[in-house]
PDB file of C-alpha atoms in Angstrom:
ATOM      1  CA  MET N  18       3.208  35.807 -28.802  1.00 75.00           C
ATOM      2  CA  LYS N  19      -0.422  37.101 -27.451  1.00 79.00           C
ATOM      3  CA  GLU N  20      -1.078  35.243 -24.021  1.00 81.00           C
ATOM      4  CA  ASP N  21      -4.638  34.167 -23.509  1.00 86.00           C
ATOM      5  CA  PHE N  22      -4.986  34.423 -27.806  1.00 85.00           C
ATOM      6  CA  PHE N  23      -7.579  32.187 -27.481  1.00 86.00           C
ATOM      7  CA  ASP N  24      -9.813  33.808 -25.250  1.00 90.00           C
ATOM      8  CA  ARG N  25      -9.488  36.770 -27.182  1.00 88.00           C
ATOM      9  CA  LEU N  26     -10.787  35.449 -30.526  1.00 87.00           C
ATOM     10  CA  LEU N  27     -14.020  34.414 -28.315  1.00 90.00           C
ATOM     11  CA  THR N  28     -14.957  37.230 -28.261  1.00 91.00           C
ATOM     12  CA  LYS N  29     -14.553  38.124 -31.940  1.00 87.00           C
ATOM     13  CA  GLU N  30     -17.184  37.568 -34.343  1.00 87.00           C
ATOM     14  CA  LEU N  31     -15.494  35.096 -37.036  1.00 83.00           C
ATOM     15  CA  HIS N  32     -16.425  33.731 -40.308  1.00 82.00           C
ATOM     16  CA  ALA N  33     -15.422  31.124 -42.425  1.00 82.00           C
ATOM     17  CA  THR N  34     -15.134  33.209 -45.600  1.00 84.00           C
ATOM     18  CA  ILE N  35     -13.811  36.123 -46.417  1.00 82.00           C
ATOM     19  CA  PRO N  36     -15.838  39.250 -47.032  1.00 82.00           C
ATOM     20  CA  ASP N  37     -16.805  40.713 -50.158  1.00 85.00           C
ATOM     21  CA  PHE N  38     -14.392  43.256 -51.205  1.00 86.00           C
ATOM     22  CA  THR N  39     -11.645  41.962 -48.966  1.00 83.00           C
ATOM     23  CA  PHE N  40      -8.675  41.418 -50.719  1.00 81.00           C
ATOM     24  CA  THR N  41      -5.962  38.629 -48.952  1.00 80.00           C
ATOM     25  CA  LEU N  42      -2.179  39.754 -48.911  1.00 80.00           C
ATOM     26  CA  THR N  43       0.595  36.705 -48.843  1.00 83.00           C
ATOM     27  CA  PRO N  44       1.149  35.867 -45.560  1.00 80.00           C
ATOM     28  CA  ILE N  45       4.210  37.622 -43.815  1.00 83.00           C
ATOM     29  CA  ILE N  46       4.899  34.984 -41.413  1.00 83.00           C
ATOM     30  CA  LYS N  47       5.060  31.427 -43.041  1.00 87.00           C
ATOM     31  CA  PRO N  48       4.057  28.328 -40.895  1.00 87.00           C
ATOM     32  CA  LYS N  49       7.817  26.601 -41.023  1.00 90.00           C
ATOM     33  CA  SER N  50       8.746  30.322 -39.648  1.00 90.00           C
ATOM     34  CA  GLY N  51       5.977  30.644 -37.248  1.00 87.00           C
ATOM     35  CA  VAL N  52       6.943  27.610 -35.696  1.00 89.00           C
ATOM     36  CA  SER N  53      10.388  28.722 -35.158  1.00 91.00           C
ATOM     37  CA  ARG N  54       9.017  31.504 -33.662  1.00 90.00           C
ATOM     38  CA  ILE N  55       7.003  29.983 -30.868  1.00 88.00           C
ATOM     39  CA  LEU N  56       9.623  27.207 -30.132  1.00 89.00           C
ATOM     40  CA  ASN N  57      12.010  30.282 -29.565  1.00 91.00           C
ATOM     41  CA  SER N  58       9.627  32.136 -27.541  1.00 90.00           C
ATOM     42  CA  ILE N  59       8.862  29.413 -25.494  1.00 90.00           C
ATOM     43  CA  SER N  60      12.443  28.339 -24.658  1.00 90.00           C
ATOM     44  CA  ASP N  61      13.576  32.001 -24.176  1.00 93.00           C
ATOM     45  CA  GLU N  62      10.535  32.021 -20.925  1.00 91.00           C
ATOM     46  CA  LEU N  63      12.205  28.500 -19.957  1.00 90.00           C
ATOM     47  CA  ARG N  64      15.595  30.273 -19.747  1.00 91.00           C
ATOM     48  CA  GLN N  65      13.677  33.068 -17.441  1.00 93.00           C
ATOM     49  CA  GLU N  66      12.401  30.204 -15.188  1.00 91.00           C
ATOM     50  CA  GLU N  67      13.978  28.769 -11.881  1.00 91.00           C
ATOM     51  CA  HIS N  68      15.694  25.516 -12.035  1.00 90.00           C
ATOM     52  CA  GLU N  69      15.529  24.468  -8.756  1.00 94.00           C
ATOM     53  CA  TRP N  70      13.861  21.060  -9.494  1.00 93.00           C
ATOM     54  CA  ALA N  71      16.630  20.346 -11.928  1.00 92.00           C
ATOM     55  CA  THR N  72      19.089  21.013  -9.048  1.00 93.00           C
ATOM     56  CA  GLU N  73      17.226  19.135  -6.756  1.00 95.00           C
ATOM     57  CA  ALA N  74      16.947  16.179  -9.449  1.00 94.00           C
ATOM     58  CA  ARG N  75      20.901  16.594 -10.003  1.00 94.00           C
ATOM     59  CA  LYS N  76      21.204  16.022  -6.068  1.00 95.00           C
ATOM     60  CA  ARG N  77      19.247  12.731  -5.695  1.00 95.00           C
ATOM     61  CA  TRP N  78      20.930  11.295  -8.645  1.00 95.00           C
ATOM     62  CA  ASP N  79      24.124  12.272  -6.979  1.00 95.00           C
ATOM     63  CA  GLU N  80      22.761  10.534  -3.593  1.00 96.00           C
ATOM     64  CA  ASP N  81      21.721   7.263  -5.800  1.00 96.00           C
ATOM     65  CA  LEU N  82      24.696   7.174  -7.475  1.00 95.00           C
ATOM     66  CA  SER N  83      26.515   6.820  -4.434  1.00 95.00           C
ATOM     67  CA  LEU N  84      24.650   4.618  -2.848  1.00 95.00           C
ATOM     68  CA  LEU N  85      25.048   2.362  -5.984  1.00 94.00           C
ATOM     69  CA  ASP N  86      29.063   3.073  -5.884  1.00 94.00           C
ATOM     70  CA  ALA N  87      28.973   1.953  -2.435  1.00 94.00           C
ATOM     71  CA  PHE N  88      27.191  -1.197  -3.336  1.00 92.00           C
ATOM     72  CA  TYR N  89      29.450  -2.506  -5.860  1.00 92.00           C
ATOM     73  CA  SER N  90      32.575  -1.019  -3.901  1.00 91.00           C
ATOM     74  CA  GLU N  91      34.081  -4.424  -3.353  1.00 90.00           C
ATOM     75  CA  VAL N  92      34.168  -5.534  -6.480  1.00 87.00           C
ATOM     76  CA  ASP N  93      36.876  -5.162  -8.896  1.00 87.00           C
ATOM     77  CA  GLU N  94      35.689  -5.538 -11.909  1.00 91.00           C
ATOM     78  CA  LEU N  95      32.279  -4.027 -12.478  1.00 91.00           C
ATOM     79  CA  PRO N  96      29.485  -6.260 -13.816  1.00 94.00           C
ATOM     80  CA  GLU N  97      27.333  -5.307 -16.506  1.00 94.00           C
ATOM     81  CA  SER N  98      23.973  -4.789 -14.327  1.00 93.00           C
ATOM     82  CA  TYR N  99      26.121  -1.731 -12.442  1.00 94.00           C
ATOM     83  CA  HIS N 100      26.317  -0.396 -15.913  1.00 94.00           C
ATOM     84  CA  ILE N 101      22.825  -0.648 -16.680  1.00 96.00           C
ATOM     85  CA  GLU N 102      21.592   0.499 -13.225  1.00 95.00           C
ATOM     86  CA  LYS N 103      23.614   3.354 -13.340  1.00 95.00           C
ATOM     87  CA  GLU N 104      22.108   4.672 -16.827  1.00 95.00           C
ATOM     88  CA  ALA N 105      18.817   3.591 -15.320  1.00 96.00           C
ATOM     89  CA  LEU N 106      19.786   6.497 -12.769  1.00 95.00           C
ATOM     90  CA  LYS N 107      20.553   8.383 -15.313  1.00 94.00           C
ATOM     91  CA  GLU N 108      17.226   8.079 -17.202  1.00 94.00           C
ATOM     92  CA  GLN N 109      15.441   8.795 -13.767  1.00 93.00           C
ATOM     93  CA  TYR N 110      17.052  11.847 -12.905  1.00 93.00           C
ATOM     94  CA  GLU N 111      18.568  13.621 -15.419  1.00 92.00           C
ATOM     95  CA  PRO N 112      16.510  17.223 -15.656  1.00 90.00           C
ATOM     96  CA  ARG N 113      15.317  17.649 -19.228  1.00 89.00           C
ATOM     97  CA  ILE N 114      12.310  19.627 -20.560  1.00 88.00           C
ATOM     98  CA  SER N 115      10.988  18.547 -24.014  1.00 87.00           C
ATOM     99  CA  LEU N 116       8.320  20.334 -26.528  1.00 83.00           C
ATOM    100  CA  GLU N 117       5.946  18.909 -28.190  1.00 84.00           C
ATOM    101  CA  ILE N 118       3.376  20.950 -30.506  1.00 82.00           C
ATOM    102  CA  VAL N 119      -0.137  19.004 -30.176  1.00 85.00           C
ATOM    103  CA  ASN N 120      -2.532  20.895 -32.301  1.00 81.00           C
ATOM    104  CA  GLY N 121      -2.085  24.398 -34.203  1.00 77.00           C
ATOM    105  CA  GLY N 122      -3.734  26.620 -36.845  1.00 76.00           C
ATOM    106  CA  ILE N 123      -3.368  29.688 -38.916  1.00 74.00           C
ATOM    107  CA  ILE N 124      -5.943  32.396 -38.107  1.00 75.00           C
ATOM    108  CA  TYR N 125      -5.970  35.394 -40.637  1.00 72.00           C
ATOM    109  CA  LEU N 126      -7.910  38.391 -38.576  1.00 75.00           C
ATOM    110  CA  SER N 127      -8.016  41.587 -40.190  1.00 69.00           C
TER     111      SER N 127
END
């Protein structure tokens, strides 16, 4: 993948039609394979990043879970509200990264 690809495209003179005496080739990379390559590239890049924010989120999650457990410590049988609050804490603090393709295109350059 090329960084700042759009900026590079701005320096090119692009046309909507194929020039005369130009022949098309079957694409080497199909759209489905291209999307897979993009997601793999982004995933690899994310694995190399620092994840201190995730460690801090887990720490805050443990602290709030300890507080929740302390609040219900004197109860013999935990009520449904405990489990709901515990799940809400998980939803709030569990580190996660989601990827979503917002826009895309296929550009053939010669």
